[in-house]
């Protein structure tokens, strides 16, 4: 039982750290770094949290749109996302 939980957790960690499935790794890392540097005082990291939340919201909307249009994969790959961001002049969040 414990081994199966460990395997599941390992799989989830890999998924969260995968650039192709998680478009907000940089924002997540920045917010975690801020917390670490500021003794986990959340009030000092508010801007990082907002940026992460806006990132997730932006890419969730893209994912929903692609599903509606039948585009696969649902989430653009890291390379596709970079092209999309370059086309609009950078991150909108």
JSON list of C-alpha atoms in Angstrom, two decimals:
[
{"chain": "A", "resi": 1, "resn": "UNK", "atom": "CA", "xyz": [0.00, 0.00, 0.00]},
{"chain": "A", "resi": 2, "resn": "UNK", "atom": "CA", "xyz": [2.72, 2.47, 0.98]},
{"chain": "A", "resi": 3, "resn": "UNK", "atom": "CA", "xyz": [4.67, 1.65, -2.18]},
{"chain": "A", "resi": 4, "resn": "UNK", "atom": "CA", "xyz": [1.63, 2.39, -4.38]},
{"chain": "A", "resi": 5, "resn": "UNK", "atom": "CA", "xyz": [1.15, 5.78, -2.69]},
{"chain": "A", "resi": 6, "resn": "UNK", "atom": "CA", "xyz": [4.82, 6.57, -3.26]},
{"chain": "A", "resi": 7, "resn": "UNK", "atom": "CA", "xyz": [4.57, 5.65, -6.94]},
{"chain": "A", "resi": 8, "resn": "UNK", "atom": "CA", "xyz": [1.45, 7.79, -7.36]},
{"chain": "A", "resi": 9, "resn": "UNK", "atom": "CA", "xyz": [3.07, 10.75, -5.63]},
{"chain": "A", "resi": 10, "resn": "UNK", "atom": "CA", "xyz": [6.18, 10.39, -7.76]},
{"chain": "A", "resi": 11, "resn": "UNK", "atom": "CA", "xyz": [4.04, 10.37, -10.92]},
{"chain": "A", "resi": 12, "resn": "UNK", "atom": "CA", "xyz": [2.17, 13.48, -9.76]},
{"chain": "A", "resi": 13, "resn": "UNK", "atom": "CA", "xyz": [5.42, 15.29, -8.97]},
{"chain": "A", "resi": 14, "resn": "UNK", "atom": "CA", "xyz": [6.77, 14.48, -12.44]},
{"chain": "A", "resi": 15, "resn": "UNK", "atom": "CA", "xyz": [3.54, 15.77, -14.02]},
{"chain": "A", "resi": 16, "resn": "UNK", "atom": "CA", "xyz": [3.67, 19.03, -12.07]},
{"chain": "A", "resi": 17, "resn": "UNK", "atom": "CA", "xyz": [7.32, 19.56, -13.04]},
{"chain": "A", "resi": 18, "resn": "UNK", "atom": "CA", "xyz": [6.73, 18.72, -16.72]},
{"chain": "A", "resi": 19, "resn": "UNK", "atom": "CA", "xyz": [7.03, 21.84, -18.92]},
{"chain": "A", "resi": 20, "resn": "UNK", "atom": "CA", "xyz": [4.60, 20.41, -21.47]},
{"chain": "A", "resi": 21, "resn": "UNK", "atom": "CA", "xyz": [1.78, 19.80, -18.97]},
{"chain": "A", "resi": 22, "resn": "UNK", "atom": "CA", "xyz": [2.38, 22.70, -16.56]},
{"chain": "A", "resi": 23, "resn": "UNK", "atom": "CA", "xyz": [2.72, 26.11, -18.19]},
{"chain": "A", "resi": 24, "resn": "UNK", "atom": "CA", "xyz": [3.19, 27.93, -14.88]},
{"chain": "A", "resi": 25, "resn": "UNK", "atom": "CA", "xyz": [6.31, 26.25, -13.48]},
{"chain": "A", "resi": 26, "resn": "UNK", "atom": "CA", "xyz": [8.30, 29.50, -13.48]},
{"chain": "A", "resi": 27, "resn": "UNK", "atom": "CA", "xyz": [5.57, 31.37, -11.59]},
{"chain": "A", "resi": 28, "resn": "UNK", "atom": "CA", "xyz": [5.19, 28.51, -9.13]},
{"chain": "A", "resi": 29, "resn": "UNK", "atom": "CA", "xyz": [8.93, 28.36, -8.51]},
{"chain": "A", "resi": 30, "resn": "UNK", "atom": "CA", "xyz": [9.09, 32.15, -8.04]},
{"chain": "A", "resi": 31, "resn": "UNK", "atom": "CA", "xyz": [6.31, 32.09, -5.43]},
{"chain": "A", "resi": 32, "resn": "UNK", "atom": "CA", "xyz": [7.96, 29.19, -3.57]},
{"chain": "A", "resi": 33, "resn": "UNK", "atom": "CA", "xyz": [11.30, 30.98, -3.63]},
{"chain": "A", "resi": 34, "resn": "UNK", "atom": "CA", "xyz": [9.68, 34.14, -2.28]},
{"chain": "A", "resi": 35, "resn": "UNK", "atom": "CA", "xyz": [8.11, 32.19, 0.57]},
{"chain": "A", "resi": 36, "resn": "UNK", "atom": "CA", "xyz": [11.41, 30.53, 1.37]},
{"chain": "A", "resi": 37, "resn": "UNK", "atom": "CA", "xyz": [13.34, 33.80, 1.36]},
{"chain": "A", "resi": 38, "resn": "UNK", "atom": "CA", "xyz": [10.72, 35.55, 3.51]},
{"chain": "A", "resi": 39, "resn": "UNK", "atom": "CA", "xyz": [10.29, 32.91, 6.22]},
{"chain": "A", "resi": 40, "resn": "UNK", "atom": "CA", "xyz": [6.96, 31.84, 4.72]},
{"chain": "A", "resi": 41, "resn": "UNK", "atom": "CA", "xyz": [5.33, 35.23, 5.35]},
{"chain": "A", "resi": 42, "resn": "UNK", "atom": "CA", "xyz": [2.61, 35.08, 2.69]},
{"chain": "A", "resi": 43, "resn": "UNK", "atom": "CA", "xyz": [1.90, 38.80, 2.89]},
{"chain": "A", "resi": 44, "resn": "UNK", "atom": "CA", "xyz": [5.34, 39.53, 1.38]},
{"chain": "A", "resi": 45, "resn": "UNK", "atom": "CA", "xyz": [4.70, 37.28, -1.62]},
{"chain": "A", "resi": 46, "resn": "UNK", "atom": "CA", "xyz": [1.27, 38.49, -2.69]},
{"chain": "A", "resi": 47, "resn": "UNK", "atom": "CA", "xyz": [2.42, 39.69, -6.14]},
{"chain": "A", "resi": 48, "resn": "UNK", "atom": "CA", "xyz": [3.96, 36.29, -6.89]},
{"chain": "A", "resi": 49, "resn": "UNK", "atom": "CA", "xyz": [0.72, 34.53, -5.91]},
{"chain": "A", "resi": 50, "resn": "UNK", "atom": "CA", "xyz": [-1.33, 36.83, -8.12]},
{"chain": "A", "resi": 51, "resn": "UNK", "atom": "CA", "xyz": [0.98, 36.24, -11.06]},
{"chain": "A", "resi": 52, "resn": "UNK", "atom": "CA", "xyz": [0.74, 32.45, -10.57]},
{"chain": "A", "resi": 53, "resn": "UNK", "atom": "CA", "xyz": [-3.05, 32.61, -10.28]},
{"chain": "A", "resi": 54, "resn": "UNK", "atom": "CA", "xyz": [-3.30, 34.73, -13.44]},
{"chain": "A", "resi": 55, "resn": "UNK", "atom": "CA", "xyz": [-0.99, 32.33, -15.27]},
{"chain": "A", "resi": 56, "resn": "UNK", "atom": "CA", "xyz": [-3.15, 29.34, -14.32]},
{"chain": "A", "resi": 57, "resn": "UNK", "atom": "CA", "xyz": [-6.33, 31.19, -15.30]},
{"chain": "A", "resi": 58, "resn": "UNK", "atom": "CA", "xyz": [-4.87, 32.25, -18.68]},
{"chain": "A", "resi": 59, "resn": "UNK", "atom": "CA", "xyz": [-3.74, 28.75, -19.65]},
{"chain": "A", "resi": 60, "resn": "UNK", "atom": "CA", "xyz": [-6.92, 27.14, -18.30]},
{"chain": "A", "resi": 61, "resn": "UNK", "atom": "CA", "xyz": [-8.89, 29.35, -20.69]},
{"chain": "A", "resi": 62, "resn": "UNK", "atom": "CA", "xyz": [-6.63, 28.26, -23.57]},
{"chain": "A", "resi": 63, "resn": "UNK", "atom": "CA", "xyz": [-7.13, 24.61, -22.58]},
{"chain": "A", "resi": 64, "resn": "UNK", "atom": "CA", "xyz": [-10.94, 24.99, -22.50]},
{"chain": "A", "resi": 65, "resn": "UNK", "atom": "CA", "xyz": [-10.94, 26.76, -25.87]},
{"chain": "A", "resi": 66, "resn": "UNK", "atom": "CA", "xyz": [-8.79, 24.02, -27.46]},
{"chain": "A", "resi": 67, "resn": "UNK", "atom": "CA", "xyz": [-11.07, 21.30, -26.07]},
{"chain": "A", "resi": 68, "resn": "UNK", "atom": "CA", "xyz": [-14.11, 23.05, -27.52]},
{"chain": "A", "resi": 69, "resn": "UNK", "atom": "CA", "xyz": [-12.40, 23.28, -30.90]},
{"chain": "A", "resi": 70, "resn": "UNK", "atom": "CA", "xyz": [-11.24, 19.64, -30.76]},
{"chain": "A", "resi": 71, "resn": "UNK", "atom": "CA", "xyz": [-7.54, 20.57, -30.82]},
{"chain": "A", "resi": 72, "resn": "UNK", "atom": "CA", "xyz": [-5.17, 17.96, -29.41]},
{"chain": "A", "resi": 73, "resn": "UNK", "atom": "CA", "xyz": [-3.33, 18.00, -27.12]},
{"chain": "A", "resi": 74, "resn": "UNK", "atom": "CA", "xyz": [-5.61, 20.05, -24.87]},
{"chain": "A", "resi": 75, "resn": "UNK", "atom": "CA", "xyz": [-2.66, 21.95, -23.42]},
{"chain": "A", "resi": 76, "resn": "UNK", "atom": "CA", "xyz": [-0.21, 23.35, -25.98]},
{"chain": "A", "resi": 77, "resn": "UNK", "atom": "CA", "xyz": [3.32, 22.02, -25.67]},
{"chain": "A", "resi": 78, "resn": "UNK", "atom": "CA", "xyz": [5.99, 24.23, -24.14]},
{"chain": "A", "resi": 79, "resn": "UNK", "atom": "CA", "xyz": [7.25, 25.14, -27.63]},
{"chain": "A", "resi": 80, "resn": "UNK", "atom": "CA", "xyz": [3.74, 26.00, -28.85]},
{"chain": "A", "resi": 81, "resn": "UNK", "atom": "CA", "xyz": [3.10, 28.13, -25.76]},
{"chain": "A", "resi": 82, "resn": "UNK", "atom": "CA", "xyz": [6.33, 30.04, -26.33]},
{"chain": "A", "resi": 83, "resn": "UNK", "atom": "CA", "xyz": [5.29, 30.75, -29.93]},
{"chain": "A", "resi": 84, "resn": "UNK", "atom": "CA", "xyz": [1.87, 31.93, -28.70]},
{"chain": "A", "resi": 85, "resn": "UNK", "atom": "CA", "xyz": [3.44, 34.23, -26.11]},
{"chain": "A", "resi": 86, "resn": "UNK", "atom": "CA", "xyz": [5.94, 35.61, -28.63]},
{"chain": "A", "resi": 87, "resn": "UNK", "atom": "CA", "xyz": [3.07, 36.36, -31.03]},
{"chain": "A", "resi": 88, "resn": "UNK", "atom": "CA", "xyz": [1.34, 38.52, -28.42]},
{"chain": "A", "resi": 89, "resn": "UNK", "atom": "CA", "xyz": [4.53, 40.18, -27.19]},
{"chain": "A", "resi": 90, "resn": "UNK", "atom": "CA", "xyz": [5.15, 38.23, -24.00]},
{"chain": "A", "resi": 91, "resn": "UNK", "atom": "CA", "xyz": [3.26, 36.97, -21.00]},
{"chain": "A", "resi": 92, "resn": "UNK", "atom": "CA", "xyz": [-0.12, 38.73, -20.52]},
{"chain": "A", "resi": 93, "resn": "UNK", "atom": "CA", "xyz": [-0.13, 37.93, -16.82]}
]
